[in-house]
């Protein structure tokens, strides 16, 4: 998809009145701007699900995409570590029972390997300063310690590096207790891509990449939500 098409996709969503993109749609867009995501396929029947599973390979993750399901794991809408066709079929049936929404589908996706740590990367629109970027280590650290950094977009490479280094949890990324060092350059690259994306597309109101998995080499975004402006 070219940059032009990306603008068209967003415009179509705006015109249709859909403000909150599903995880599947959000990650497709992220993938278009060069951010790595686990291979994913959207399916709406069990047969399609089983075919998709065969194409992707085990272990697999299946999640329900439905308007009334926002925090997916709270409602059982995330099935991790599916190891065979039988489990996949069962997971599809269980997921489809969760929501009564008329528009629902299942995202079949590759299960990403365990990261050094989970990261959170976000964007919110400040009424005064416009798009603001957020970075933090995922999980308990973000929630309990509010250990996050912010910058107004657009950011430079220098800003991105500062955002990463100034959080208290930085040692976790820097080879803490014999763990491998995380690929800081891959996070810098991701932050810059998000910065460019939100500057180029003013219709984006909010973005939430939660979590992003970070490795010794590379990152992959396993969950994302993009919210468009109301106008
Ligand atoms: P929620 O809507 O509850 O935030 P997520 O899509 O973030 O749901 O999934 C919950 C958790 O499951 C994630 O924080 C992550 O640890 C794990 N997870 C989700 N998708 C994958 C995946 N494709 N590979 C590996 N782990 C995943
Ligand atoms: Mg999540």
mmCIF file of C-alpha atoms and ligand atoms in Angstrom:
data_model
loop_
_atom_site.group_PDB
_atom_site.id
_atom_site.type_symbol
_atom_site.label_atom_id
_atom_site.label_comp_id
_atom_site.label_asym_id
_atom_site.label_seq_id
_atom_site.Cartn_x
_atom_site.Cartn_y
_atom_site.Cartn_z
ATOM 1 C CA UNK A 1 0.000 0.000 0.000
ATOM 2 C CA UNK A 2 1.449 3.383 -0.947
ATOM 3 C CA UNK A 3 1.336 6.502 1.227
ATOM 4 C CA UNK A 4 -1.562 7.783 -0.879
ATOM 5 C CA UNK A 5 -3.547 4.647 -0.144
ATOM 6 C CA UNK A 6 -2.895 5.023 3.558
ATOM 7 C CA UNK A 7 -4.510 8.466 3.468
ATOM 8 C CA UNK A 8 -7.428 6.962 1.534
ATOM 9 C CA UNK A 9 -7.885 4.189 4.075
ATOM 10 C CA UNK A 10 -8.059 6.734 6.889
ATOM 11 C CA UNK A 11 -10.434 8.960 4.928
ATOM 12 C CA UNK A 12 -12.751 6.023 4.242
ATOM 13 C CA UNK A 13 -12.847 5.215 7.960
ATOM 14 C CA UNK A 14 -13.566 8.883 8.786
ATOM 15 C CA UNK A 15 -16.364 8.992 6.182
ATOM 16 C CA UNK A 16 -17.931 5.778 7.481
ATOM 17 C CA UNK A 17 -18.039 7.226 10.993
ATOM 18 C CA UNK A 18 -15.883 4.447 12.452
ATOM 19 C CA UNK A 19 -13.629 6.179 14.969
ATOM 20 C CA UNK A 20 -12.004 3.223 16.728
ATOM 21 C CA UNK A 21 -10.052 0.910 14.469
ATOM 22 C CA UNK A 22 -9.892 -2.735 15.499
ATOM 23 C CA UNK A 23 -6.609 -4.280 16.582
ATOM 24 C CA UNK A 24 -6.430 -6.016 13.206
ATOM 25 C CA UNK A 25 -6.956 -2.780 11.239
ATOM 26 C CA UNK A 26 -4.611 -0.795 13.479
ATOM 27 C CA UNK A 27 -1.813 -3.322 13.062
ATOM 28 C CA UNK A 28 -2.337 -3.494 9.270
ATOM 29 C CA UNK A 29 -1.763 0.279 9.168
ATOM 30 C CA UNK A 30 1.310 0.013 11.395
ATOM 31 C CA UNK A 31 2.663 -2.682 9.118
ATOM 32 C CA UNK A 32 2.186 -0.322 6.142
ATOM 33 C CA UNK A 33 4.477 2.224 7.771
ATOM 34 C CA UNK A 34 7.182 -0.368 8.327
ATOM 35 C CA UNK A 35 6.454 -1.530 11.868
ATOM 36 C CA UNK A 36 6.807 -5.276 12.398
ATOM 37 C CA UNK A 37 3.698 -7.176 13.538
ATOM 38 C CA UNK A 38 3.095 -10.928 13.919
ATOM 39 C CA UNK A 39 1.629 -12.372 10.718
ATOM 40 C CA UNK A 40 -2.170 -12.004 10.949
ATOM 41 C CA UNK A 41 -5.325 -12.983 9.106
ATOM 42 C CA UNK A 42 -8.920 -11.932 9.712
ATOM 43 C CA UNK A 43 -11.481 -14.748 9.490
ATOM 44 C CA UNK A 44 -15.198 -15.094 10.048
ATOM 45 C CA UNK A 45 -15.815 -18.842 9.751
ATOM 46 C CA UNK A 46 -14.250 -21.855 11.413
ATOM 47 C CA UNK A 47 -13.072 -23.237 8.080
ATOM 48 C CA UNK A 48 -11.315 -19.960 7.266
ATOM 49 C CA UNK A 49 -9.776 -19.988 10.725
ATOM 50 C CA UNK A 50 -8.369 -23.493 10.278
ATOM 51 C CA UNK A 51 -6.984 -22.590 6.843
ATOM 52 C CA UNK A 52 -5.343 -19.465 8.268
ATOM 53 C CA UNK A 53 -3.834 -21.482 11.108
ATOM 54 C CA UNK A 54 -2.335 -23.902 8.594
ATOM 55 C CA UNK A 55 -0.810 -20.986 6.695
ATOM 56 C CA UNK A 56 0.695 -19.319 9.759
ATOM 57 C CA UNK A 57 1.855 -22.335 11.780
ATOM 58 C CA UNK A 58 1.803 -23.127 15.520
ATOM 59 C CA UNK A 59 1.862 -21.793 18.153
ATOM 60 C CA UNK A 60 -0.873 -19.372 17.297
ATOM 61 C CA UNK A 61 -2.921 -16.651 18.982
ATOM 62 C CA UNK A 62 -6.600 -15.985 18.265
ATOM 63 C CA UNK A 63 -8.487 -12.865 19.327
ATOM 64 C CA UNK A 64 -12.035 -11.628 18.902
ATOM 65 C CA UNK A 65 -12.451 -8.332 17.047
ATOM 66 C CA UNK A 66 -15.840 -6.829 17.944
ATOM 67 C CA UNK A 67 -17.087 -3.313 18.625
ATOM 68 C CA UNK A 68 -18.237 -4.133 22.157
ATOM 69 C CA UNK A 69 -14.940 -5.763 23.177
ATOM 70 C CA UNK A 70 -12.293 -3.178 24.097
ATOM 71 C CA UNK A 71 -10.084 -4.710 26.790
ATOM 72 C CA UNK A 72 -9.870 -8.071 25.125
ATOM 73 C CA UNK A 73 -8.203 -10.159 27.816
ATOM 74 C CA UNK A 74 -10.716 -8.981 30.451
ATOM 75 C CA UNK A 75 -13.506 -10.680 28.501
ATOM 76 C CA UNK A 76 -11.598 -13.796 27.458
ATOM 77 C CA UNK A 77 -11.174 -12.524 23.911
ATOM 78 C CA UNK A 78 -7.467 -13.440 23.704
ATOM 79 C CA UNK A 79 -6.477 -17.107 23.304
ATOM 80 C CA UNK A 80 -2.716 -17.558 23.573
ATOM 81 C CA UNK A 81 -0.472 -20.491 22.743
ATOM 82 C CA UNK A 82 -2.862 -22.558 20.624
ATOM 83 C CA UNK A 83 -0.905 -25.651 19.699
ATOM 84 C CA UNK A 84 -3.007 -27.729 17.295
ATOM 85 C CA UNK A 85 -6.004 -27.697 14.912
ATOM 86 C CA UNK A 86 -8.386 -29.038 17.548
ATOM 87 C CA UNK A 87 -7.519 -26.251 20.000
ATOM 88 C CA UNK A 88 -7.835 -23.749 17.165
ATOM 89 C CA UNK A 89 -11.340 -24.917 16.271
ATOM 90 C CA UNK A 90 -12.411 -24.799 19.915
ATOM 91 C CA UNK A 91 -10.891 -21.321 20.354
ATOM 92 C CA UNK A 92 -12.799 -20.022 17.325
ATOM 93 C CA UNK A 93 -16.124 -21.297 18.715
ATOM 94 C CA UNK A 94 -15.426 -19.913 22.203
ATOM 95 C CA UNK A 95 -14.413 -16.496 20.845
ATOM 96 C CA UNK A 96 -17.487 -16.083 18.651
ATOM 97 C CA UNK A 97 -19.728 -16.715 21.696
ATOM 98 C CA UNK A 98 -18.284 -13.768 23.655
ATOM 99 C CA UNK A 99 -19.952 -10.962 21.721
ATOM 100 C CA UNK A 100 -23.434 -10.505 20.335
ATOM 101 C CA UNK A 101 -22.301 -7.692 18.008
ATOM 102 C CA UNK A 102 -23.420 -8.163 14.414
ATOM 103 C CA UNK A 103 -19.982 -7.261 13.084
ATOM 104 C CA UNK A 104 -17.411 -9.578 14.614
ATOM 105 C CA UNK A 105 -14.432 -11.543 13.349
ATOM 106 C CA UNK A 106 -11.437 -13.422 14.646
ATOM 107 C CA UNK A 107 -7.841 -12.374 14.168
ATOM 108 C CA UNK A 108 -5.597 -15.391 13.746
ATOM 109 C CA UNK A 109 -2.011 -14.401 14.419
ATOM 110 C CA UNK A 110 1.431 -15.831 14.938
ATOM 111 C CA UNK A 111 2.452 -16.133 18.595
ATOM 112 C CA UNK A 112 5.467 -13.884 19.093
ATOM 113 C CA UNK A 113 8.315 -15.369 21.129
ATOM 114 C CA UNK A 114 8.883 -14.153 24.669
ATOM 115 C CA UNK A 115 10.469 -10.682 24.713
ATOM 116 C CA UNK A 116 13.121 -9.182 26.994
ATOM 117 C CA UNK A 117 10.253 -7.005 28.189
ATOM 118 C CA UNK A 118 6.977 -5.521 26.951
ATOM 119 C CA UNK A 119 6.888 -1.836 25.977
ATOM 120 C CA UNK A 120 4.070 0.663 25.661
ATOM 121 C CA UNK A 121 4.118 3.316 22.987
ATOM 122 C CA UNK A 122 1.290 5.788 22.723
ATOM 123 C CA UNK A 123 0.142 8.981 21.114
ATOM 124 C CA UNK A 124 -2.471 11.391 22.418
ATOM 125 C CA UNK A 125 -3.642 14.728 21.087
ATOM 126 C CA UNK A 126 -2.961 17.637 23.403
ATOM 127 C CA UNK A 127 -5.506 20.426 22.824
ATOM 128 C CA UNK A 128 -2.717 23.009 22.969
ATOM 129 C CA UNK A 129 0.390 21.304 21.593
ATOM 130 C CA UNK A 130 -1.090 18.680 19.266
ATOM 131 C CA UNK A 131 0.236 15.127 18.993
ATOM 132 C CA UNK A 132 2.212 13.938 22.032
ATOM 133 C CA UNK A 133 4.166 10.679 22.118
ATOM 134 C CA UNK A 134 4.509 8.435 25.137
ATOM 135 C CA UNK A 135 7.006 5.682 25.912
ATOM 136 C CA UNK A 136 7.190 3.230 28.803
ATOM 137 C CA UNK A 137 8.002 -0.304 29.886
ATOM 138 C CA UNK A 138 4.847 -2.428 29.821
ATOM 139 C CA UNK A 139 3.045 -4.264 32.556
ATOM 140 C CA UNK A 140 3.161 -3.512 36.248
ATOM 141 C CA UNK A 141 5.901 -0.859 35.949
ATOM 142 C CA UNK A 142 3.760 1.447 33.833
ATOM 143 C CA UNK A 143 0.633 1.004 35.910
ATOM 144 C CA UNK A 144 2.165 1.221 39.385
ATOM 145 C CA UNK A 145 5.067 3.577 38.914
ATOM 146 C CA UNK A 146 3.732 5.680 36.060
ATOM 147 C CA UNK A 147 7.202 5.291 34.599
ATOM 148 C CA UNK A 148 6.669 6.921 31.214
ATOM 149 C CA UNK A 149 8.201 9.715 29.152
ATOM 150 C CA UNK A 150 6.461 12.209 26.861
ATOM 151 C CA UNK A 151 7.466 14.411 23.922
ATOM 152 C CA UNK A 152 5.485 16.614 21.556
ATOM 153 C CA UNK A 153 5.701 15.368 17.938
ATOM 154 C CA UNK A 154 7.570 15.663 15.662
ATOM 155 C CA UNK A 155 10.543 14.204 17.493
ATOM 156 C CA UNK A 156 14.168 13.846 16.386
ATOM 157 C CA UNK A 157 16.355 10.774 16.815
ATOM 158 C CA UNK A 158 17.942 12.563 19.779
ATOM 159 C CA UNK A 159 14.522 13.096 21.414
ATOM 160 C CA UNK A 160 13.637 9.421 20.904
ATOM 161 C CA UNK A 161 16.866 8.295 22.580
ATOM 162 C CA UNK A 162 16.203 10.638 25.517
ATOM 163 C CA UNK A 163 12.634 9.345 25.867
ATOM 164 C CA UNK A 164 13.977 5.811 26.211
ATOM 165 C CA UNK A 165 16.903 6.625 28.516
ATOM 166 C CA UNK A 166 15.025 8.867 30.936
ATOM 167 C CA UNK A 167 12.562 6.277 32.259
ATOM 168 C CA UNK A 168 13.451 4.686 35.612
ATOM 169 C CA UNK A 169 13.108 1.211 34.139
ATOM 170 C CA UNK A 170 15.818 1.848 31.528
ATOM 171 C CA UNK A 171 18.231 -0.695 33.147
ATOM 172 C CA UNK A 172 15.738 -3.419 32.125
ATOM 173 C CA UNK A 173 16.582 -2.539 28.504
ATOM 174 C CA UNK A 174 20.285 -2.223 29.178
ATOM 175 C CA UNK A 175 21.256 -5.749 30.183
ATOM 176 C CA UNK A 176 19.883 -5.836 33.725
ATOM 177 C CA UNK A 177 20.896 -8.929 35.772
ATOM 178 C CA UNK A 178 22.476 -10.804 32.936
ATOM 179 C CA UNK A 179 19.522 -10.352 30.592
ATOM 180 C CA UNK A 180 20.475 -9.485 27.008
ATOM 181 C CA UNK A 181 20.550 -5.835 26.004
ATOM 182 C CA UNK A 182 17.446 -4.727 24.142
ATOM 183 C CA UNK A 183 17.627 -3.354 20.591
ATOM 184 C CA UNK A 184 17.363 0.353 21.502
ATOM 185 C CA UNK A 185 17.790 1.410 17.867
ATOM 186 C CA UNK A 186 14.682 -0.563 16.943
ATOM 187 C CA UNK A 187 12.686 1.399 19.556
ATOM 188 C CA UNK A 188 14.121 4.683 18.287
ATOM 189 C CA UNK A 189 13.115 3.714 14.761
ATOM 190 C CA UNK A 190 9.598 2.785 15.918
ATOM 191 C CA UNK A 191 9.132 6.086 17.791
ATOM 192 C CA UNK A 192 10.278 8.046 14.724
ATOM 193 C CA UNK A 193 7.893 6.131 12.467
ATOM 194 C CA UNK A 194 4.965 6.865 14.800
ATOM 195 C CA UNK A 195 6.009 10.513 14.974
ATOM 196 C CA UNK A 196 6.115 10.821 11.163
ATOM 197 C CA UNK A 197 2.822 8.970 10.822
ATOM 198 C CA UNK A 198 0.855 11.203 13.212
ATOM 199 C CA UNK A 199 2.366 14.379 11.767
ATOM 200 C CA UNK A 200 1.411 13.320 8.243
ATOM 201 C CA UNK A 201 -2.089 12.190 9.195
ATOM 202 C CA UNK A 202 -3.863 14.825 11.269
ATOM 203 C CA UNK A 203 -7.022 12.734 11.465
ATOM 204 C CA UNK A 204 -5.362 10.456 14.040
ATOM 205 C CA UNK A 205 -6.510 11.324 17.554
ATOM 206 C CA UNK A 206 -4.948 8.593 19.651
ATOM 207 C CA UNK A 207 -2.705 5.555 19.271
ATOM 208 C CA UNK A 208 -1.958 2.836 21.750
ATOM 209 C CA UNK A 209 0.632 0.155 20.991
ATOM 210 C CA UNK A 210 0.337 -2.069 24.041
ATOM 211 C CA UNK A 211 2.353 -4.170 24.149
ATOM 212 C CA UNK A 212 5.286 -3.957 21.801
ATOM 213 C CA UNK A 213 7.678 -6.887 22.320
ATOM 214 C CA UNK A 214 11.365 -5.950 22.392
ATOM 215 C CA UNK A 215 14.211 -8.364 21.643
ATOM 216 C CA UNK A 216 17.982 -8.342 21.341
ATOM 217 C CA UNK A 217 17.288 -7.732 17.708
ATOM 218 C CA UNK A 218 14.085 -6.029 16.610
ATOM 219 C CA UNK A 219 10.623 -5.277 17.961
ATOM 220 C CA UNK A 220 7.137 -6.526 17.110
ATOM 221 C CA UNK A 221 3.821 -4.886 17.959
ATOM 222 C CA UNK A 222 1.350 -7.487 19.278
ATOM 223 C CA UNK A 223 -1.588 -5.201 20.164
ATOM 224 C CA UNK A 224 -2.571 -1.765 18.889
ATOM 225 C CA UNK A 225 -5.508 0.612 18.769
ATOM 226 C CA UNK A 226 -5.868 3.689 16.611
ATOM 227 C CA UNK A 227 -8.629 6.227 17.315
ATOM 228 C CA UNK A 228 -9.557 8.877 14.759
ATOM 229 C CA UNK A 229 -10.726 12.435 15.413
ATOM 230 C CA UNK A 230 -14.386 13.338 15.633
ATOM 231 C CA UNK A 231 -15.138 15.719 12.786
HETATM 232 P P1 LIG B 1 -5.836 -6.545 25.493
HETATM 233 O O1 LIG B 1 -6.914 -6.006 24.602
HETATM 234 O O2 LIG B 1 -6.403 -7.158 26.733
HETATM 235 O O3 LIG B 1 -4.785 -5.510 25.783
HETATM 236 P P2 LIG B 1 -3.764 -7.974 23.983
HETATM 237 O O4 LIG B 1 -4.006 -8.128 22.523
HETATM 238 O O5 LIG B 1 -2.776 -6.942 24.409
HETATM 239 O O6 LIG B 1 -5.180 -7.766 24.701
HETATM 240 O O7 LIG B 1 -3.316 -9.379 24.551
HETATM 241 C C1 LIG B 1 -3.065 -9.576 25.932
HETATM 242 C C2 LIG B 1 -1.636 -10.085 26.152
HETATM 243 O O8 LIG B 1 -1.423 -11.287 25.449
HETATM 244 C C3 LIG B 1 -0.564 -9.133 25.637
HETATM 245 O O9 LIG B 1 -0.237 -8.165 26.592
HETATM 246 C C4 LIG B 1 0.581 -10.065 25.341
HETATM 247 O O10 LIG B 1 1.336 -10.327 26.511
HETATM 248 C C5 LIG B 1 -0.116 -11.334 24.905
HETATM 249 N N1 LIG B 1 -0.216 -11.424 23.423
HETATM 250 C C6 LIG B 1 -1.175 -10.871 22.655
HETATM 251 N N2 LIG B 1 -0.974 -11.123 21.349
HETATM 252 C C7 LIG B 1 0.151 -11.875 21.278
HETATM 253 C C8 LIG B 1 0.893 -12.472 20.195
HETATM 254 N N3 LIG B 1 0.505 -12.362 18.923
HETATM 255 N N4 LIG B 1 2.022 -13.161 20.520
HETATM 256 C C9 LIG B 1 2.423 -13.304 21.805
HETATM 257 N N5 LIG B 1 1.762 -12.768 22.854
HETATM 258 C C10 LIG B 1 0.645 -12.064 22.612
HETATM 259 MG MG1 LIG B 2 -3.048 -4.935 24.905
#
